[in-house]
Tab-separated table of C-alpha atoms in Angstrom:
chain	number	residue	atom	x	y	z
A	30	ASN	CA	-1.505	46.020	-4.994
A	31	LEU	CA	1.047	44.814	-7.222
A	32	GLN	CA	-0.049	44.461	-10.809
A	33	LEU	CA	1.720	42.808	-13.736
A	34	ASN	CA	1.480	43.730	-17.373
A	35	ILE	CA	2.468	40.678	-19.146
A	36	LYS	CA	3.391	41.407	-22.719
A	37	GLN	CA	5.106	37.789	-24.046
A	38	LEU	CA	4.451	34.325	-22.941
A	39	ARG	CA	6.602	31.385	-24.194
A	40	ARG	CA	6.921	27.557	-23.769
A	41	ALA	CA	9.319	26.756	-20.984
A	42	ASP	CA	12.110	24.949	-22.085
A	43	GLU	CA	13.880	21.896	-20.130
A	44	GLY	CA	15.990	23.393	-17.856
A	45	ASP	CA	14.484	26.761	-17.436
A	46	TYR	CA	12.295	25.300	-14.236
A	47	VAL	CA	12.647	22.740	-11.504
A	48	PRO	CA	10.064	20.309	-12.015
A	49	ALA	CA	9.554	19.248	-8.287
A	50	ASP	CA	8.195	22.892	-7.824
A	51	TYR	CA	5.335	22.197	-10.089
A	52	MET	CA	4.498	18.503	-10.073
A	53	PRO	CA	4.841	15.456	-7.470
A	54	THR	CA	8.221	14.290	-7.528
A	55	SER	CA	9.943	11.333	-5.951
A	56	GLU	CA	11.516	12.347	-2.283
A	57	ASN	CA	14.739	10.750	-3.359
A	58	SER	CA	17.493	11.408	-5.524
A	59	VAL	CA	16.841	10.208	-9.089
A	60	GLU	CA	20.507	10.131	-9.831
A	61	GLY	CA	21.228	8.114	-6.222
A	62	MET	CA	18.487	5.758	-7.308
A	63	TYR	CA	19.825	5.346	-10.732
A	64	GLU	CA	23.014	4.380	-9.419
A	65	ALA	CA	21.572	1.963	-6.925
A	66	LEU	CA	19.594	0.248	-9.764
A	67	LEU	CA	23.137	-0.039	-11.905
A	68	GLY	CA	24.425	-2.030	-8.944
A	69	TYR	CA	22.088	-4.805	-9.243
A	70	VAL	CA	22.828	-4.855	-13.308
A	71	LYS	CA	26.358	-5.308	-12.230
A	72	GLN	CA	25.495	-8.264	-10.345
A	73	ILE	CA	23.792	-10.048	-12.939
A	74	GLU	CA	26.562	-12.814	-13.994
A	75	ASN	CA	24.661	-14.477	-16.755
A	76	PRO	CA	26.112	-13.086	-20.113
A	77	TYR	CA	22.629	-13.070	-22.011
A	78	LEU	CA	20.668	-11.414	-19.100
A	79	ARG	CA	23.391	-9.120	-18.722
A	80	GLN	CA	23.564	-7.832	-22.236
A	81	ALA	CA	19.696	-7.595	-22.343
A	82	VAL	CA	19.498	-5.572	-19.046
A	83	GLU	CA	22.359	-3.313	-20.279
A	84	TYR	CA	20.434	-2.807	-23.942
A	85	TYR	CA	18.140	-0.482	-22.039
A	86	PHE	CA	19.490	0.767	-18.548
A	87	VAL	CA	23.270	1.307	-19.840
A	88	LYS	CA	23.013	1.939	-23.720
A	89	ASP	CA	19.641	3.522	-24.544
A	90	GLU	CA	19.987	7.032	-23.270
A	91	ALA	CA	16.441	7.897	-24.321
A	92	PHE	CA	15.043	5.050	-22.588
A	93	ILE	CA	17.226	6.105	-19.330
A	94	LYS	CA	15.978	9.670	-19.190
A	95	ARG	CA	12.574	8.636	-19.602
A	96	PHE	CA	12.948	5.824	-17.218
A	97	LYS	CA	14.171	8.557	-14.607
A	98	SER	CA	11.484	10.733	-14.873
A	99	HIS	CA	8.378	8.436	-15.488
A	100	SER	CA	5.646	7.591	-12.953
A	101	ALA	CA	4.903	4.042	-12.031
A	102	ALA	CA	1.040	4.578	-12.491
A	103	LYS	CA	-1.661	7.172	-13.414
A	104	SER	CA	-2.910	7.308	-9.858
A	105	VAL	CA	-2.782	3.833	-7.842
A	106	HIS	CA	1.102	3.727	-6.339
A	107	HIS	CA	4.163	5.933	-6.969
A	108	GLY	CA	2.207	8.542	-9.154
A	109	PHE	CA	4.927	10.952	-9.384
A	110	SER	CA	8.078	11.872	-11.517
A	111	GLY	CA	10.623	9.492	-10.438
A	112	GLY	CA	8.017	6.792	-9.394
A	113	LEU	CA	9.328	3.990	-12.045
A	114	LEU	CA	12.517	4.331	-10.977
A	115	GLU	CA	11.964	4.391	-7.171
A	116	HIS	CA	9.200	1.438	-7.742
A	117	THR	CA	11.626	-0.542	-9.600
A	118	LEU	CA	14.409	-0.339	-7.162
A	119	SER	CA	12.284	-1.063	-4.270
A	120	VAL	CA	11.146	-4.314	-5.925
A	121	THR	CA	14.686	-5.253	-6.803
A	122	ARG	CA	15.783	-4.687	-3.322
A	123	LEU	CA	12.900	-6.944	-2.033
A	124	CYS	CA	13.919	-9.556	-4.655
A	125	GLU	CA	17.492	-9.290	-3.317
A	126	TYR	CA	16.096	-10.555	0.143
A	127	TYR	CA	14.131	-13.273	-1.202
A	128	VAL	CA	17.404	-14.648	-2.902
A	129	ARG	CA	19.421	-14.317	-0.012
A	130	ALA	CA	16.715	-15.426	2.737
A	131	TYR	CA	15.781	-18.814	0.451
A	132	GLY	CA	18.180	-19.636	-1.752
A	133	ILE	CA	15.947	-21.314	-4.181
A	134	PHE	CA	15.788	-18.537	-6.775
A	135	ASN	CA	18.052	-17.955	-10.107
A	136	LYS	CA	19.415	-14.528	-8.987
A	137	ASP	CA	20.203	-13.482	-12.404
A	138	LEU	CA	16.771	-14.173	-13.549
A	139	LEU	CA	15.005	-12.722	-10.730
A	140	TYR	CA	17.267	-9.253	-10.756
A	141	ALA	CA	16.688	-8.832	-14.517
A	142	ALA	CA	12.948	-9.766	-14.431
A	143	ALA	CA	12.788	-7.037	-11.548
A	144	LEU	CA	14.605	-4.488	-13.577
A	145	PHE	CA	12.272	-5.226	-16.715
A	146	HIS	CA	9.123	-5.786	-15.349
A	147	ASP	CA	7.508	-2.551	-15.533
A	148	ILE	CA	9.520	-1.225	-18.611
A	149	GLY	CA	6.487	-1.078	-20.584
A	150	LYS	CA	5.214	1.797	-18.782
A	151	THR	CA	7.852	4.340	-20.416
A	152	LYS	CA	5.238	4.031	-23.135
A	153	GLU	CA	2.174	3.270	-21.684
A	154	LEU	CA	1.897	6.506	-19.671
A	155	SER	CA	2.490	9.890	-21.293
A	156	PRO	CA	5.502	11.981	-19.437
A	157	PHE	CA	4.779	14.636	-16.983
A	158	PRO	CA	2.853	17.031	-16.697
A	159	ASP	CA	0.041	14.960	-18.674
A	160	ASN	CA	0.937	11.448	-17.004
A	161	ASP	CA	-1.969	9.743	-19.031
A	162	TYR	CA	-2.135	6.746	-21.045
A	163	THR	CA	-1.058	6.866	-24.413
A	164	ASP	CA	-2.883	5.122	-27.463
A	165	ASP	CA	-0.068	2.142	-26.414
A	166	GLY	CA	-0.925	2.227	-23.329
A	167	GLN	CA	-4.943	1.832	-23.890
A	168	LEU	CA	-4.556	-0.416	-26.653
A	169	LEU	CA	-1.980	-2.695	-25.484
A	170	GLY	CA	-0.806	-1.924	-21.612
A	171	HIS	CA	2.489	-2.089	-20.052
A	172	ILE	CA	2.655	-5.931	-19.985
A	173	VAL	CA	2.150	-6.585	-23.639
A	174	ILE	CA	4.619	-3.434	-24.107
A	175	GLY	CA	7.234	-4.865	-21.754
A	176	VAL	CA	7.467	-8.308	-23.583
A	177	GLU	CA	7.696	-6.388	-26.744
A	178	MET	CA	10.592	-4.290	-25.697
A	179	ALA	CA	12.137	-7.605	-23.833
A	180	ASN	CA	12.064	-9.411	-27.246
A	181	ASP	CA	13.707	-6.318	-29.082
A	182	ALA	CA	16.589	-6.892	-26.366
A	183	ILE	CA	16.842	-10.478	-26.696
A	184	ARG	CA	16.969	-10.142	-30.445
A	185	SER	CA	19.926	-8.179	-30.561
A	186	ILE	CA	22.072	-11.028	-28.680
A	187	PRO	CA	23.364	-13.638	-30.832
A	188	ASP	CA	22.435	-17.281	-29.539
A	189	PHE	CA	20.274	-16.048	-26.623
A	190	PRO	CA	18.839	-19.205	-25.172
A	191	GLU	CA	15.088	-19.645	-26.237
A	192	LYS	CA	14.139	-20.976	-22.612
A	193	LEU	CA	15.876	-18.525	-20.801
A	194	ALA	CA	14.254	-16.033	-22.962
A	195	ASN	CA	10.709	-17.621	-22.259
A	196	GLU	CA	11.646	-17.410	-18.405
A	197	LEU	CA	12.435	-13.688	-18.455
A	198	LYS	CA	9.099	-12.815	-20.280
A	199	HIS	CA	6.917	-15.164	-18.210
A	200	CYS	CA	8.229	-13.370	-15.212
A	201	ILE	CA	7.301	-10.162	-16.921
A	202	VAL	CA	3.764	-11.477	-18.066
A	203	ALA	CA	2.915	-13.086	-14.736
A	204	HIS	CA	3.992	-10.232	-12.203
A	205	HIS	CA	0.399	-9.242	-11.596
A	206	GLY	CA	-0.109	-12.423	-10.228
A	207	GLU	CA	-3.684	-13.111	-11.262
A	208	LEU	CA	-5.569	-13.078	-14.434
A	209	GLU	CA	-8.150	-10.855	-12.852
A	210	TYR	CA	-5.225	-8.359	-12.028
A	211	GLY	CA	-4.210	-8.310	-15.399
A	212	SER	CA	-1.701	-11.108	-15.988
A	213	PRO	CA	-2.265	-13.231	-18.690
A	214	LYS	CA	-0.497	-16.168	-17.230
A	215	LYS	CA	-0.267	-16.965	-13.391
A	216	PRO	CA	3.212	-17.763	-11.970
A	217	ALA	CA	4.668	-20.840	-12.961
A	218	LEU	CA	8.437	-20.183	-11.843
A	219	ALA	CA	9.415	-19.357	-8.402
A	220	GLU	CA	11.187	-16.421	-9.635
A	221	ALA	CA	7.854	-14.940	-11.453
A	222	LEU	CA	6.161	-15.745	-7.996
A	223	ALA	CA	8.826	-13.536	-6.153
A	224	LEU	CA	8.370	-10.915	-8.520
A	225	ASN	CA	4.815	-10.965	-8.245
A	226	HIS	CA	4.902	-10.895	-4.418
A	227	ALA	CA	7.672	-8.113	-4.479
A	228	ASP	CA	5.598	-6.096	-6.983
A	229	CYS	CA	2.529	-6.373	-5.051
A	230	THR	CA	4.407	-5.426	-1.476
A	231	ASP	CA	5.745	-2.327	-2.692
A	232	ALA	CA	2.736	-1.072	-4.390
A	233	LYS	CA	0.547	-1.565	-1.354
A	234	PHE	CA	3.062	-0.074	1.170
A	235	GLN	CA	3.895	3.091	-0.851
A	236	THR	CA	0.148	3.297	-1.198
A	237	LEU	CA	-0.077	3.123	2.651
A	238	LYS	CA	2.657	5.802	2.758
A	239	GLU	CA	0.959	8.109	0.453
A	240	ILE	CA	-2.556	7.497	2.830
A	241	PHE	CA	-0.975	8.366	6.037
A	242	LYS	CA	1.087	10.986	4.795
A	243	ASP	CA	-2.256	13.183	3.520
A	244	LYS	CA	-4.317	11.699	6.543
A	245	ASN	CA	-5.393	14.470	8.917
A	246	THR	CA	-7.890	12.782	11.082
A	247	SER	CA	-7.644	9.971	13.251
A	248	ASP	CA	-10.517	8.610	11.681
A	249	TRP	CA	-10.690	4.969	9.515
A	250	LEU	CA	-9.098	5.580	6.138
A	251	GLY	CA	-11.802	4.004	4.158
A	252	TYR	CA	-11.955	2.228	0.968
A	253	ASN	CA	-9.050	2.147	-1.136
A	254	ARG	CA	-8.847	-0.480	-4.188
A	255	LEU	CA	-5.500	-2.209	-3.435
A	256	PHE	CA	-6.756	-3.336	0.011
């Protein structure tokens, strides 16, 4: 039988290992997804919203690194490394469909809101392998944190229109749709309603995807709190 005598251990540094070998990771290319996300950033024509989005997604390297590796939740949906990026891209793609199908939305506001809606999760949850709630996450939650982060971006841009700022923040605040689901306000803008439905759709179908992947019988699936 093989025996090992271990004489020394050290904490593995970043780059010493492949994270996907040891923790749940998105099946999709992180860099490919981020490039696709930047494609939506480039489609935002309003200069104020464009600068606000670029404040994080183009200029803030520390944020970009966290955003690429973070999960979207501790357990419910997209609870894997790269999950936050994957979820945000999926939500933005659904919003793109709404824009093209119905013709009633402010595209720039909806895209910016989709990109921003879950940025607070980069501070609500700790990085993998822990992927647990931080003190800020326990005390504030990702919606409040996300609005604070949006405010930081808005304040960095001279003469940012107050009405537009409030509309963007409302979309973040209302993206869970109902008070009992954690949103302090229900959607009061078409863009906020679209974002809520895109967020809910992706969360539910990703959860189904994960359930079906783990399902190994022909029995009914049983209870899941999203359904």
